[in-house]
Short mmCIF file of C-alpha atoms and ligand atoms in Angstrom, two decimals:
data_model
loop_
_atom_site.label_atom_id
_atom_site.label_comp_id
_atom_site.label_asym_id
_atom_site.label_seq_id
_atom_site.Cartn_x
_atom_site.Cartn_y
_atom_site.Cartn_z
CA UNK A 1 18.29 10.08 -3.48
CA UNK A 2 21.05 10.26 -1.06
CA UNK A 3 20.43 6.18 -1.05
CA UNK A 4 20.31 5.07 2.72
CA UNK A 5 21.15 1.64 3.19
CA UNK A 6 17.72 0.29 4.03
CA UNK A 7 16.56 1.41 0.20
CA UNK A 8 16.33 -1.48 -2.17
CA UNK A 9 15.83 -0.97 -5.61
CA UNK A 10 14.80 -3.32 -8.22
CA UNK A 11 14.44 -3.03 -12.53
CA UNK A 12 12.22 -6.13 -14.19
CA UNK A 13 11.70 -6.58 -17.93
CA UNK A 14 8.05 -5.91 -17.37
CA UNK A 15 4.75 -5.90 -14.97
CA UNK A 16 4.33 -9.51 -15.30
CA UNK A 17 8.18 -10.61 -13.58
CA UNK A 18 7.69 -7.56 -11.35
CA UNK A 19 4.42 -8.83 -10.07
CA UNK A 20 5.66 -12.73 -9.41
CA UNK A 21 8.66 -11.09 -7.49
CA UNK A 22 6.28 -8.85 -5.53
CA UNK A 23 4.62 -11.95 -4.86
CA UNK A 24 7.15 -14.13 -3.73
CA UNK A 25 8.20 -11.12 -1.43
CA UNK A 26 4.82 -11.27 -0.15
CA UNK A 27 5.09 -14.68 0.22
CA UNK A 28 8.60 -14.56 2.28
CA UNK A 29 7.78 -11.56 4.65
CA UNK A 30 4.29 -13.28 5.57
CA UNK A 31 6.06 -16.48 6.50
CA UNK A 32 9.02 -14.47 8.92
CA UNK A 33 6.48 -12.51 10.22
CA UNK A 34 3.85 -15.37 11.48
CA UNK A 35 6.99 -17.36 12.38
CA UNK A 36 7.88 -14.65 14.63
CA UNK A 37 4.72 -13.16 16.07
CA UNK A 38 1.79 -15.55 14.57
CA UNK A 39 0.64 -12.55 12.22
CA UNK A 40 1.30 -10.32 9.19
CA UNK A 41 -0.07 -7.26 8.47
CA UNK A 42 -0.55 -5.81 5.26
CA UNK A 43 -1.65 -2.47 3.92
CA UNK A 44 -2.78 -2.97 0.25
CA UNK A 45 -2.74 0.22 -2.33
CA UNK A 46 -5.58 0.46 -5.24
CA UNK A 47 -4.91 2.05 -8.73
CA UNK A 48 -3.74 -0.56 -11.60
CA UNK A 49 0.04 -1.55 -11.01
CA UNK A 50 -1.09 -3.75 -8.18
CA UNK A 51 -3.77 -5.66 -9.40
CA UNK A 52 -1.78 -8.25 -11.00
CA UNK A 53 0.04 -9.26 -7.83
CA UNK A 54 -3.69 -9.68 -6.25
CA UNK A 55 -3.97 -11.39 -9.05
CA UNK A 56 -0.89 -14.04 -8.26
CA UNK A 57 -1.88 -13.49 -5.07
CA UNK A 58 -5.34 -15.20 -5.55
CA UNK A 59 -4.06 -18.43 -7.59
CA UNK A 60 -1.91 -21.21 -7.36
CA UNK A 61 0.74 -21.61 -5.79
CA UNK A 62 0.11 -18.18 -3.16
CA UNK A 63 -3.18 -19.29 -3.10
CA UNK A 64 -2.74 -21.98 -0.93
CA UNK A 65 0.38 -21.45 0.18
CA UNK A 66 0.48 -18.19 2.36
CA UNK A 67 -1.32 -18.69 5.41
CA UNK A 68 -4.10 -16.43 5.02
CA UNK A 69 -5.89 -17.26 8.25
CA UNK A 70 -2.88 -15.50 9.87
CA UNK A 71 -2.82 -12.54 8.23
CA UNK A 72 -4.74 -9.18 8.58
CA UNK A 73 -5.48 -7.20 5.56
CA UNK A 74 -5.40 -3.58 5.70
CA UNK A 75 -6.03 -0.47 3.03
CA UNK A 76 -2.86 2.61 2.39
CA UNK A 77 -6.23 4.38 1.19
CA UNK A 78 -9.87 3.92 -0.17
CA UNK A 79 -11.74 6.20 -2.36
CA UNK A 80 -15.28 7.38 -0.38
CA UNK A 81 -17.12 5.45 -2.64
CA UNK A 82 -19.72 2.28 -1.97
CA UNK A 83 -17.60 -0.77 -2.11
CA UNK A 84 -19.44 -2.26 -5.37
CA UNK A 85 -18.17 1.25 -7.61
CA UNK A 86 -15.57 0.23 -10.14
CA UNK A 87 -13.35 3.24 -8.23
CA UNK A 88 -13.12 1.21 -4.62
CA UNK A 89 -9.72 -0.23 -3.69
CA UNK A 90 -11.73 -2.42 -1.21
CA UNK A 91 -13.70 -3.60 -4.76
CA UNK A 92 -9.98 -4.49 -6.56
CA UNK A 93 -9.04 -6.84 -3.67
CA UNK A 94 -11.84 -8.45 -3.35
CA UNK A 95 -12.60 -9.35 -6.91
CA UNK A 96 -8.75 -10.23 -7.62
CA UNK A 97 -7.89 -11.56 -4.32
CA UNK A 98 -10.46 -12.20 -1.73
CA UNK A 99 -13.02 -13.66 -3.38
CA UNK A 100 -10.15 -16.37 -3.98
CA UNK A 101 -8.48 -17.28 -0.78
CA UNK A 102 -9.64 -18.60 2.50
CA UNK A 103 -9.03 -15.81 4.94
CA UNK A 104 -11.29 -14.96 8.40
CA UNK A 105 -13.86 -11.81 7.74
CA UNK A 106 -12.13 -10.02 10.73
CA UNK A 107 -8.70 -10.40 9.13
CA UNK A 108 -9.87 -7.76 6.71
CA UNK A 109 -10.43 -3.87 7.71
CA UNK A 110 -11.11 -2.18 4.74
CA UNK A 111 -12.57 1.36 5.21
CA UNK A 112 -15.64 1.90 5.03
CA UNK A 113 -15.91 4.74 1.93
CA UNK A 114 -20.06 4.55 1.84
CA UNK A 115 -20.01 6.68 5.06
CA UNK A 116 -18.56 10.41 5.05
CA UNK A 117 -15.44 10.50 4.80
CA UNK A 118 -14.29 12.24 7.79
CA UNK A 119 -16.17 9.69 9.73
CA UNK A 120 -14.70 6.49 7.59
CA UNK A 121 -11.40 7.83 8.60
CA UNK A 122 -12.20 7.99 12.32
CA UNK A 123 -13.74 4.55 12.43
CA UNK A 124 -11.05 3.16 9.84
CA UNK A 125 -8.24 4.51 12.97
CA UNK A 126 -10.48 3.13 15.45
CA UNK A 127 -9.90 -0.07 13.74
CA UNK A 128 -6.52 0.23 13.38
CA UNK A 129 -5.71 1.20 16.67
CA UNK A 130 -8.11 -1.32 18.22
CA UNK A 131 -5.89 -4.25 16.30
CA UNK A 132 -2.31 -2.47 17.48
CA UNK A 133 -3.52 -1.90 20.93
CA UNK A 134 -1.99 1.21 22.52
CA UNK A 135 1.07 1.88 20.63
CA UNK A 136 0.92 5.07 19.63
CA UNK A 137 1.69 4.54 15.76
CA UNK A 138 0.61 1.36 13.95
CA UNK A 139 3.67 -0.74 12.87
CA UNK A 140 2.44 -2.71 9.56
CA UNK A 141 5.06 -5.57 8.43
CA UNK A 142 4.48 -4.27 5.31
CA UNK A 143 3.03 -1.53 2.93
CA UNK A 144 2.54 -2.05 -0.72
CA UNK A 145 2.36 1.52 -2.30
CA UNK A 146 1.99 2.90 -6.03
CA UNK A 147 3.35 6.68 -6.74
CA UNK A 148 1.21 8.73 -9.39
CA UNK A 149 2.90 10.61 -11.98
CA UNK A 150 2.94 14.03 -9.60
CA UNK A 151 4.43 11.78 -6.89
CA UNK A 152 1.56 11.12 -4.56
CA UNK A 153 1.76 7.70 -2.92
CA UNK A 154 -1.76 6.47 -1.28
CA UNK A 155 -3.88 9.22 -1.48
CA UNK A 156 -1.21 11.49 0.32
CA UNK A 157 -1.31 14.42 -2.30
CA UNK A 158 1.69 17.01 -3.54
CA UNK A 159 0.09 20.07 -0.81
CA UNK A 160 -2.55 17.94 0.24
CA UNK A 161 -2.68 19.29 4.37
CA UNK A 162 -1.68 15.40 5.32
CA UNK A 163 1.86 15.44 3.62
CA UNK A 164 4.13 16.76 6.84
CA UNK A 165 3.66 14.27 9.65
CA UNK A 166 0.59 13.81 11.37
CA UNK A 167 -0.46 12.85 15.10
CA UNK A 168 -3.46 10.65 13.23
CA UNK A 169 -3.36 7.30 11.51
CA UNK A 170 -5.72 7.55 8.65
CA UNK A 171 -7.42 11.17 7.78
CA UNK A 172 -9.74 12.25 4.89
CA UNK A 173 -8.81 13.63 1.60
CA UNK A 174 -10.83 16.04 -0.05
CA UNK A 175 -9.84 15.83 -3.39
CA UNK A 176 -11.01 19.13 -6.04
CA UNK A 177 -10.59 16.91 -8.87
CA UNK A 178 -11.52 13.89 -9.53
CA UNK A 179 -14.07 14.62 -7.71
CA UNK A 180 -13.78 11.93 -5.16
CA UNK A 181 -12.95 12.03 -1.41
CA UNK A 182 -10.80 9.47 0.29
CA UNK A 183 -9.39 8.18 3.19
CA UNK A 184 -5.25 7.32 3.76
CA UNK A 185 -3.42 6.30 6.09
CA UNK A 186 -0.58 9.11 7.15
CA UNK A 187 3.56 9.33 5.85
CA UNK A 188 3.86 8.76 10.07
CA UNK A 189 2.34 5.49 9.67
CA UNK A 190 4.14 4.44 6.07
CA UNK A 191 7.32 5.74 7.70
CA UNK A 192 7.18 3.40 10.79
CA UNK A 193 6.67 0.58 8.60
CA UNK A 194 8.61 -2.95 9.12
CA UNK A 195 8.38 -2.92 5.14
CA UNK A 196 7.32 -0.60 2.31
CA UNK A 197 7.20 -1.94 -1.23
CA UNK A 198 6.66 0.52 -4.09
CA UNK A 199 5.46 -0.94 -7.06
CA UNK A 200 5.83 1.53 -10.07
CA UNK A 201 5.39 0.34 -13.89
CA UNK A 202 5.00 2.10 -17.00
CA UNK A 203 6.54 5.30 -18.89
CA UNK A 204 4.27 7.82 -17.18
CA UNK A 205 6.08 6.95 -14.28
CA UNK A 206 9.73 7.55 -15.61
CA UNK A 207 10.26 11.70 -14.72
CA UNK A 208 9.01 11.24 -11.03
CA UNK A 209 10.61 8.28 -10.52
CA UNK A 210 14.22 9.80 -11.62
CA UNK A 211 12.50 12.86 -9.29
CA UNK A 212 12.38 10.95 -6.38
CA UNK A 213 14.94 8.35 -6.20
CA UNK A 214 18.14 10.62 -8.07
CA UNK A 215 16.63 13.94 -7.96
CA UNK A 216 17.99 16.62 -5.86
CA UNK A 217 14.39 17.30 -3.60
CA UNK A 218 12.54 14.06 -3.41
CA UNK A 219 11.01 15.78 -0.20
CA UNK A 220 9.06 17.63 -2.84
CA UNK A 221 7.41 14.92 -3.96
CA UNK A 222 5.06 13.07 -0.82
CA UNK A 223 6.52 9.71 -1.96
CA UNK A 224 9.88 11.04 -1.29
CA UNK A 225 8.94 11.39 1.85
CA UNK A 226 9.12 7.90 2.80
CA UNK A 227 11.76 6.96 4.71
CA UNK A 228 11.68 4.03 7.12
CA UNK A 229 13.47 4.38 10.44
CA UNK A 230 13.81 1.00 11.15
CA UNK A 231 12.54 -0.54 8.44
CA UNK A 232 13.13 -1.11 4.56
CA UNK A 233 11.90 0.29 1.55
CA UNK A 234 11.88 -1.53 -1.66
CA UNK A 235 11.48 -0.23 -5.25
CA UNK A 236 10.37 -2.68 -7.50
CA UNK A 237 10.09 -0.78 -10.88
CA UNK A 238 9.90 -1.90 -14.40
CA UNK A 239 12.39 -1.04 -17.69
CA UNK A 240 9.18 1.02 -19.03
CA UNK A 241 9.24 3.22 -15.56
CA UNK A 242 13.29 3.22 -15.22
CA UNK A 243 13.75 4.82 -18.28
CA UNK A 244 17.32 5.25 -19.48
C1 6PG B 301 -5.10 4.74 -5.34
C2 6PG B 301 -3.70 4.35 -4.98
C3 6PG B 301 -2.75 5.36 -5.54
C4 6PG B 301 -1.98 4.63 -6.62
C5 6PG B 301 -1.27 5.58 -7.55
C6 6PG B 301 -0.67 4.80 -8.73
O1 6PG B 301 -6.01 4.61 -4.53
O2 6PG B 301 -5.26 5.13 -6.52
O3 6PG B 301 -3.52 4.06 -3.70
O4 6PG B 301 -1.86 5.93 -4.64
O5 6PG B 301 -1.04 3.76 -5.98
O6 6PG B 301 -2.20 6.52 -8.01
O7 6PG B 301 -1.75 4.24 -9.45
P1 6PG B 301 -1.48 3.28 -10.73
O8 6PG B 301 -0.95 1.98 -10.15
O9 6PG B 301 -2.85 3.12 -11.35
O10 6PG B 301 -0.48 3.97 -11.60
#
């Protein structure tokens, strides 16, 4: 990656120092960002990498620490599923982190994956918008993301019709296989970011990741396609995922 200066990259012995970092970098942005403006908001990724930070997250000290009331809990992407199936990102958070912390009902927009999914995306952007006001693309303070081993990040998708930028915030996914449709929010809306945190552990990851980050068309890839104008985007990537 022709490394701009906003990229941060960062190698930990394993998922379990990864995850405290991610945590105290939670912990940090939430503060300067409710110092500043009196809110934080967060887009949260499903899959498994993330769900020990939710974890930390959800216990002592972060807990009771971060100042939950103040912050506004968002989702990169949901699978169109009820929010009780093992399969919903909405269902990760809450069990790991919601059900854990004191935080207002209306701080958390999750998207609502029961209903079709064209129409979960429209009323998920509704929401989204509604909290940002009129600017035309939603500025998050931060976006925690995952890649997959063919280098899709949320549920943006190597050819999927969302990868070049889109107009829209969050769009459906129609996915052939597995056979379940979701919802994401668009590369536009990553790529205006304040903050985008990747969090990428384990060997499967180690051939994208040198794809992405050294190779010579990251572009190819849709998490290669992030690239914060104004913002910063931080790797946080285990020994496992780094490879050599
Ligand atoms: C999802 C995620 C997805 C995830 C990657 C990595 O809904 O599944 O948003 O983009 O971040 O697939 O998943 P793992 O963390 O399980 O490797």
């Amino acid at each position: 990656m022709n490394r701009r200066s906003n990229v941060r990259i960062s190698v930990f012995d394993d998922l379990q120092s990864l995850s405290q970092s991610a945590a105290e970098l939670f912990q940090s942005l939430s503060r300067s960002s409710i110092g500043a403006k009196g809110r934080f908001a967060v887009a949260l990724s499903g899959g498994t990498t993330p769900r020990l930070l939710y974890t930390l997250l959800g216990a002592s000290p972060y807990q009771n620490t971060i100042e939950w009331h103040s912050i506004h809990l968002f989702w990169a992407d949901e699978r169109c599923v009820p929010a009780d199936d093992p399969a919903s990102n909405y269902k990760l958070v809450r069990d790991t982190l919601l059900k854990k912390i004191t935080i207002p009902e209306e701080n958390v927009h999750h998207v609502h994956g029961e209903t079709d999914p064209e129409l979960a995306a429209h009323a998920y952007e509704q929401d989204i918008k509604a909290f940002y006001g009129t600017v035309a693309i939603p500025i998050f303070d931060l976006i925690i993301l995952g890649i997959g081993a063919d280098g899709h990040t949320a549920s943006i998708f190597p050819g999927s019709p969302t990868v070049p930028e889109s107009a829209r915030v969050a769009v459906p996914v129609y996915l052939e296989k597995p056979q379940v449709n979701r919802v994401t929010i668009t590369i536009s809306v990553i790529n205006h970011a304040s903050n985008v945190l990747f969090l990428v552990a384990g060997k499967a990851k180690t051939n994208v990741l040198q794809n992405i980050l050294y190779g010579g068309n990251p572009k190819a890839y849709p998490a290669g396609l992030v690239s914060t104008e104004n913002g910063t985007v931080t790797w946080f990537i285990d020994r496992e995922a780094a490879g050599k």
